Amino acid sequence: MMWNSETPSWQDVVQVLRDASEAEQSVRLGEEVSDEEMDGWGVPVPEPIREICRRAGALQVGGHGEFGPSYRAPGVGEGAAWRCGDPGSFRIVHTNASAETYYVDVDPATGAWGPVFRFWENHGAELVAPSLPHWLVSVAGLVRCAARDEEHFGDFSTAFLNWFSGDFADAGDEFPEDAPEALARAAEPATAGPVTVREARASGDPVLADAGSRLPEGALLADLRGATGPTAVPFGRHPGWPGGTPVYRRFHGGAILAAVGQT
């Protein structure tokens, strides 16, 4: 699934979230968010994100949880959140029963929100969208696909889970898996091979070298500057991975993803 280089406007995001909430009765928008509440999030909140939240809360999709910056589910800030990095450098936007955590990179110095990443239990991480507006538009589109195709899956919840995961394991025989959008959703993400801190420092690339200089020995880095679609980073499979549970850090607006092992 390739990305459109143009970031959706906040107006477009609000509209597609509203459209998604009307596509199926088990989907709805959460309550609008006040500026006072956003000020308490512990991260700077850019004006376009504020404009979205002032008009639409997180998209609540049946039993699959909430999707969006105003994610309020119990336990946010606990559990796996420490793996997202330093406090103030991220905002969680979704977690689920598959032990996946989705979060946005936040630059505390500039207040800019960068790409959306996810990680799960098996030491894998993925760049899933170049921005939160891109990701929200994508999730809203999956809701509409699931509402349209639920008869092929037995119910909306199963249809959404299949569209969200991209594997379509529960689709009926008549489901058009060769449709262009289904093929795009089911495609495996690209892969970015990690490099060691020493390799980054010696690369001659000022961006990689700078990130490497700020990480301890044993950390791994992935260069995502050329990503044009979802990109997986298999940190745990690299021979240089030191073991332990990875904590993720981002540099240069989320263009460099790093994993530091914690024992």
Tab-separated table of C-alpha atoms in Angstrom:
chain	number	residue	atom	x	y	z
A	1	MET	CA	0.000	0.000	0.000
A	2	MET	CA	1.782	3.127	-1.219
A	3	TRP	CA	1.362	6.464	0.521
A	4	ASN	CA	0.132	9.677	-0.941
A	5	SER	CA	2.896	12.189	-0.290
A	6	GLU	CA	0.402	14.937	0.590
A	7	THR	CA	-0.693	14.901	4.225
A	8	PRO	CA	-4.501	14.916	4.540
A	9	SER	CA	-5.904	18.158	5.908
A	10	TRP	CA	-7.581	18.169	9.300
A	11	GLN	CA	-10.865	18.897	7.512
A	12	ASP	CA	-10.465	15.764	5.395
A	13	VAL	CA	-9.604	13.662	8.440
A	14	VAL	CA	-12.654	14.853	10.364
A	15	GLN	CA	-14.904	14.107	7.393
A	16	VAL	CA	-13.613	10.570	6.837
A	17	LEU	CA	-13.889	9.807	10.564
A	18	ARG	CA	-17.500	10.993	10.522
A	19	ASP	CA	-18.194	8.944	7.392
A	20	ALA	CA	-16.703	5.860	9.044
A	21	SER	CA	-18.817	6.339	12.158
A	22	GLU	CA	-21.931	6.321	9.961
A	23	ALA	CA	-20.907	3.222	8.000
A	24	GLU	CA	-21.796	0.688	10.707
A	25	GLN	CA	-23.873	0.867	13.879
A	26	SER	CA	-21.126	-0.519	16.138
A	27	VAL	CA	-18.729	2.266	15.074
A	28	ARG	CA	-18.913	5.729	16.595
A	29	LEU	CA	-16.846	8.793	17.317
A	30	GLY	CA	-15.765	9.476	20.849
A	31	GLU	CA	-16.539	12.735	22.566
A	32	GLU	CA	-14.897	15.898	21.319
A	33	VAL	CA	-11.753	16.850	23.219
A	34	SER	CA	-11.198	20.182	24.920
A	35	ASP	CA	-7.951	22.143	24.699
A	36	GLU	CA	-7.630	21.812	28.465
A	37	GLU	CA	-7.618	18.021	28.179
A	38	MET	CA	-5.112	18.080	25.312
A	39	ASP	CA	-2.853	20.334	27.377
A	40	GLY	CA	-2.699	17.525	29.938
A	41	TRP	CA	-1.464	14.877	27.503
A	42	GLY	CA	2.177	15.475	28.406
A	43	VAL	CA	3.215	16.209	24.806
A	44	PRO	CA	2.922	19.287	22.580
A	45	VAL	CA	-0.185	19.033	20.393
A	46	PRO	CA	0.028	20.681	16.938
A	47	GLU	CA	-2.874	22.830	15.824
A	48	PRO	CA	-4.072	20.456	13.039
A	49	ILE	CA	-4.348	17.629	15.603
A	50	ARG	CA	-6.192	19.964	17.972
A	51	GLU	CA	-8.621	20.856	15.186
A	52	ILE	CA	-9.359	17.161	14.634
A	53	CYS	CA	-9.857	16.457	18.334
A	54	ARG	CA	-12.064	19.507	18.883
A	55	ARG	CA	-14.512	17.996	16.402
A	56	ALA	CA	-14.035	14.235	16.752
A	57	GLY	CA	-12.808	11.959	19.486
A	58	ALA	CA	-11.122	8.645	18.820
A	59	LEU	CA	-12.890	6.322	16.390
A	60	GLN	CA	-14.416	3.525	18.487
A	61	VAL	CA	-14.727	0.349	16.416
A	62	GLY	CA	-16.967	-2.185	18.139
A	63	GLY	CA	-14.929	-4.491	20.339
A	64	HIS	CA	-11.646	-3.546	18.687
A	65	GLY	CA	-10.990	-0.446	20.760
A	66	GLU	CA	-10.210	3.164	19.966
A	67	PHE	CA	-8.166	4.623	17.138
A	68	GLY	CA	-6.966	8.197	17.383
A	69	PRO	CA	-5.033	10.793	19.345
A	70	SER	CA	-7.769	11.109	21.980
A	71	TYR	CA	-7.370	7.434	22.890
A	72	ARG	CA	-8.613	7.171	26.488
A	73	ALA	CA	-8.800	3.427	27.184
A	74	PRO	CA	-7.780	2.271	30.698
A	75	GLY	CA	-4.107	1.525	31.061
A	76	VAL	CA	-2.759	4.087	28.592
A	77	GLY	CA	0.582	5.192	29.984
A	78	GLU	CA	1.079	1.790	31.605
A	79	GLY	CA	1.891	-1.696	30.341
A	80	ALA	CA	3.921	-1.555	27.134
A	81	ALA	CA	3.946	2.244	26.915
A	82	TRP	CA	7.453	2.459	28.415
A	83	ARG	CA	8.722	0.719	25.274
A	84	CYS	CA	7.741	3.735	23.148
A	85	GLY	CA	10.703	5.702	24.508
A	86	ASP	CA	11.242	8.720	26.692
A	87	PRO	CA	8.168	10.405	28.221
A	88	GLY	CA	7.038	13.296	26.058
A	89	SER	CA	8.410	11.735	22.857
A	90	PHE	CA	5.295	9.829	21.776
A	91	ARG	CA	1.516	9.613	21.915
A	92	ILE	CA	-0.196	6.201	21.939
A	93	VAL	CA	-3.097	6.037	19.477
A	94	HIS	CA	-4.189	2.382	19.713
A	95	THR	CA	-3.553	-0.916	21.503
A	96	ASN	CA	-5.303	-4.231	20.958
A	97	ALA	CA	-5.647	-7.853	22.050
A	98	SER	CA	-2.846	-8.890	19.687
A	99	ALA	CA	-0.352	-7.092	21.958
A	100	GLU	CA	0.179	-4.374	19.355
A	101	THR	CA	0.919	-0.804	20.398
A	102	TYR	CA	0.503	2.000	17.862
A	103	TYR	CA	2.039	5.365	18.654
A	104	VAL	CA	3.055	8.647	17.043
A	105	ASP	CA	6.578	10.005	17.260
A	106	VAL	CA	6.584	13.429	18.937
A	107	ASP	CA	9.468	15.895	18.923
A	108	PRO	CA	9.345	17.552	22.373
A	109	ALA	CA	11.534	20.445	21.186
A	110	THR	CA	9.505	21.503	18.153
A	111	GLY	CA	6.098	20.000	18.996
A	112	ALA	CA	5.986	18.266	15.613
A	113	TRP	CA	4.184	14.921	15.333
A	114	GLY	CA	5.887	12.515	12.963
A	115	PRO	CA	5.198	9.016	11.649
A	116	VAL	CA	3.040	6.324	13.235
A	117	PHE	CA	4.819	3.169	14.402
A	118	ARG	CA	3.722	-0.088	15.960
A	119	PHE	CA	5.477	-2.816	17.896
A	120	TRP	CA	4.422	-6.156	19.290
A	121	GLU	CA	5.843	-8.899	21.499
A	122	ASN	CA	8.257	-10.622	19.126
A	123	HIS	CA	10.848	-7.838	18.905
A	124	GLY	CA	9.387	-6.548	15.685
A	125	ALA	CA	8.561	-2.974	14.827
A	126	GLU	CA	6.940	-1.335	11.833
A	127	LEU	CA	6.561	2.101	10.334
A	128	VAL	CA	2.863	2.041	9.470
A	129	ALA	CA	2.114	5.577	8.234
A	130	PRO	CA	4.057	8.772	7.514
A	131	SER	CA	1.733	10.827	9.732
A	132	LEU	CA	-1.219	10.479	12.064
A	133	PRO	CA	-3.628	12.008	9.487
A	134	HIS	CA	-2.501	9.381	6.951
A	135	TRP	CA	-3.128	6.606	9.479
A	136	LEU	CA	-6.535	7.889	10.568
A	137	VAL	CA	-7.698	8.131	6.961
A	138	SER	CA	-6.442	4.575	6.411
A	139	VAL	CA	-8.267	3.171	9.458
A	140	ALA	CA	-11.474	4.952	8.462
A	141	GLY	CA	-11.148	3.406	5.016
A	142	LEU	CA	-10.805	-0.069	6.551
A	143	VAL	CA	-14.008	0.504	8.513
A	144	ARG	CA	-15.865	1.327	5.316
A	145	CYS	CA	-14.405	-1.757	3.578
A	146	ALA	CA	-15.491	-3.975	6.473
A	147	ALA	CA	-19.003	-2.506	6.498
A	148	ARG	CA	-19.280	-3.127	2.766
A	149	ASP	CA	-17.944	-6.698	2.945
A	150	GLU	CA	-19.303	-7.981	6.260
A	151	GLU	CA	-21.613	-10.482	4.517
A	152	HIS	CA	-18.498	-12.307	3.267
A	153	PHE	CA	-17.128	-12.662	6.820
A	154	GLY	CA	-20.263	-13.388	8.841
A	155	ASP	CA	-20.253	-10.119	10.776
A	156	PHE	CA	-18.721	-6.660	10.795
A	157	SER	CA	-16.296	-7.354	13.658
A	158	THR	CA	-14.638	-10.249	11.820
A	159	ALA	CA	-14.577	-8.283	8.585
A	160	PHE	CA	-12.855	-5.330	10.257
A	161	LEU	CA	-10.276	-7.535	11.978
A	162	ASN	CA	-9.416	-9.159	8.646
A	163	TRP	CA	-9.146	-5.832	6.857
A	164	PHE	CA	-7.100	-4.334	9.700
A	165	SER	CA	-4.665	-7.278	9.773
A	166	GLY	CA	-4.652	-7.745	5.996
A	167	ASP	CA	-4.720	-11.542	6.063
A	168	PHE	CA	-8.424	-12.208	5.218
A	169	ALA	CA	-8.241	-15.640	6.884
A	170	ASP	CA	-11.965	-15.673	7.658
A	171	ALA	CA	-13.221	-14.521	4.266
A	172	GLY	CA	-15.821	-16.577	2.434
A	173	ASP	CA	-15.013	-18.317	-0.830
A	174	GLU	CA	-16.793	-15.615	-2.791
A	175	PHE	CA	-14.707	-12.765	-1.310
A	176	PRO	CA	-12.853	-10.911	-4.103
A	177	GLU	CA	-9.332	-11.312	-2.718
A	178	ASP	CA	-7.940	-10.333	-6.106
A	179	ALA	CA	-9.526	-6.887	-5.905
A	180	PRO	CA	-6.809	-4.200	-6.123
A	181	GLU	CA	-7.508	-2.804	-2.659
A	182	ALA	CA	-7.506	-6.291	-1.089
A	183	LEU	CA	-4.229	-7.159	-2.785
A	184	ALA	CA	-2.717	-3.880	-1.595
A	185	ARG	CA	-3.858	-4.481	1.975
A	186	ALA	CA	-2.589	-8.068	2.021
A	187	ALA	CA	0.839	-7.160	0.640
A	188	GLU	CA	3.765	-7.769	2.958
A	189	PRO	CA	5.393	-4.545	4.159
A	190	ALA	CA	8.830	-3.638	2.893
A	191	THR	CA	11.711	-4.462	5.205
A	192	ALA	CA	14.465	-2.174	6.452
A	193	GLY	CA	17.552	-3.987	7.717
A	194	PRO	CA	18.942	-2.635	10.993
A	195	VAL	CA	22.549	-1.538	11.453
A	196	THR	CA	24.628	-1.430	14.600
A	197	VAL	CA	25.632	1.732	16.417
A	198	ARG	CA	29.214	1.291	15.261
A	199	GLU	CA	28.103	0.925	11.636
A	200	ALA	CA	25.944	4.042	11.936
A	201	ARG	CA	28.773	6.096	13.424
A	202	ALA	CA	31.184	4.974	10.708
A	203	SER	CA	28.696	5.295	7.819
A	204	GLY	CA	29.699	8.767	6.690
A	205	ASP	CA	26.000	9.650	6.684
A	206	PRO	CA	25.557	12.618	9.051
A	207	VAL	CA	21.997	11.647	10.002
A	208	LEU	CA	22.870	8.045	10.853
A	209	ALA	CA	26.101	9.110	12.549
A	210	ASP	CA	24.282	11.646	14.720
A	211	ALA	CA	21.677	9.096	15.799
A	212	GLY	CA	24.383	6.524	16.482
A	213	SER	CA	26.298	8.971	18.647
A	214	ARG	CA	23.273	9.305	20.938
A	215	LEU	CA	22.743	5.582	21.498
A	216	PRO	CA	24.525	3.044	23.700
A	217	GLU	CA	26.545	0.137	22.355
A	218	GLY	CA	24.299	-2.771	21.449
A	219	ALA	CA	21.492	-0.597	20.077
A	220	LEU	CA	20.321	-1.071	16.502
A	221	LEU	CA	19.088	1.554	14.019
A	222	ALA	CA	16.983	1.479	10.864
A	223	ASP	CA	17.030	4.175	8.198
A	224	LEU	CA	13.448	4.878	7.069
A	225	ARG	CA	14.071	8.006	5.037
A	226	GLY	CA	13.317	6.234	1.770
A	227	ALA	CA	10.150	4.454	2.926
A	228	THR	CA	7.201	4.878	0.570
A	229	GLY	CA	4.877	2.427	2.323
A	230	PRO	CA	4.626	0.323	5.493
A	231	THR	CA	8.074	-0.908	6.468
A	232	ALA	CA	8.933	-3.634	8.971
A	233	VAL	CA	12.166	-3.611	10.978
A	234	PRO	CA	13.103	-7.057	12.370
A	235	PHE	CA	15.398	-5.897	15.164
A	236	GLY	CA	15.176	-9.192	17.048
A	237	ARG	CA	16.473	-11.187	14.062
A	238	HIS	CA	19.666	-9.181	13.684
A	239	PRO	CA	22.780	-11.081	14.834
A	240	GLY	CA	23.887	-8.015	16.750
A	241	TRP	CA	20.731	-7.801	18.855
A	242	PRO	CA	21.906	-8.044	22.493
A	243	GLY	CA	18.690	-9.573	23.776
A	244	GLY	CA	16.144	-8.258	26.228
A	245	THR	CA	12.985	-6.283	25.577
A	246	PRO	CA	13.466	-3.493	23.030
A	247	VAL	CA	12.701	0.115	23.873
A	248	TYR	CA	12.235	2.233	20.767
A	249	ARG	CA	13.608	5.685	20.089
A	250	ARG	CA	13.271	7.907	17.025
A	251	PHE	CA	15.543	10.565	15.548
A	252	HIS	CA	15.293	13.229	12.851
A	253	GLY	CA	11.512	13.470	12.795
A	254	GLY	CA	10.994	9.722	12.981
A	255	ALA	CA	13.216	9.046	9.955
A	256	ILE	CA	15.530	6.875	12.070
A	257	LEU	CA	14.054	4.180	14.311
A	258	ALA	CA	16.260	2.661	16.999
A	259	ALA	CA	15.876	-0.231	19.425
A	260	VAL	CA	17.725	-0.450	22.732
A	261	GLY	CA	17.643	-3.757	24.612
A	262	GLN	CA	16.413	-3.686	28.210
A	263	THR	CA	17.047	-6.669	30.492
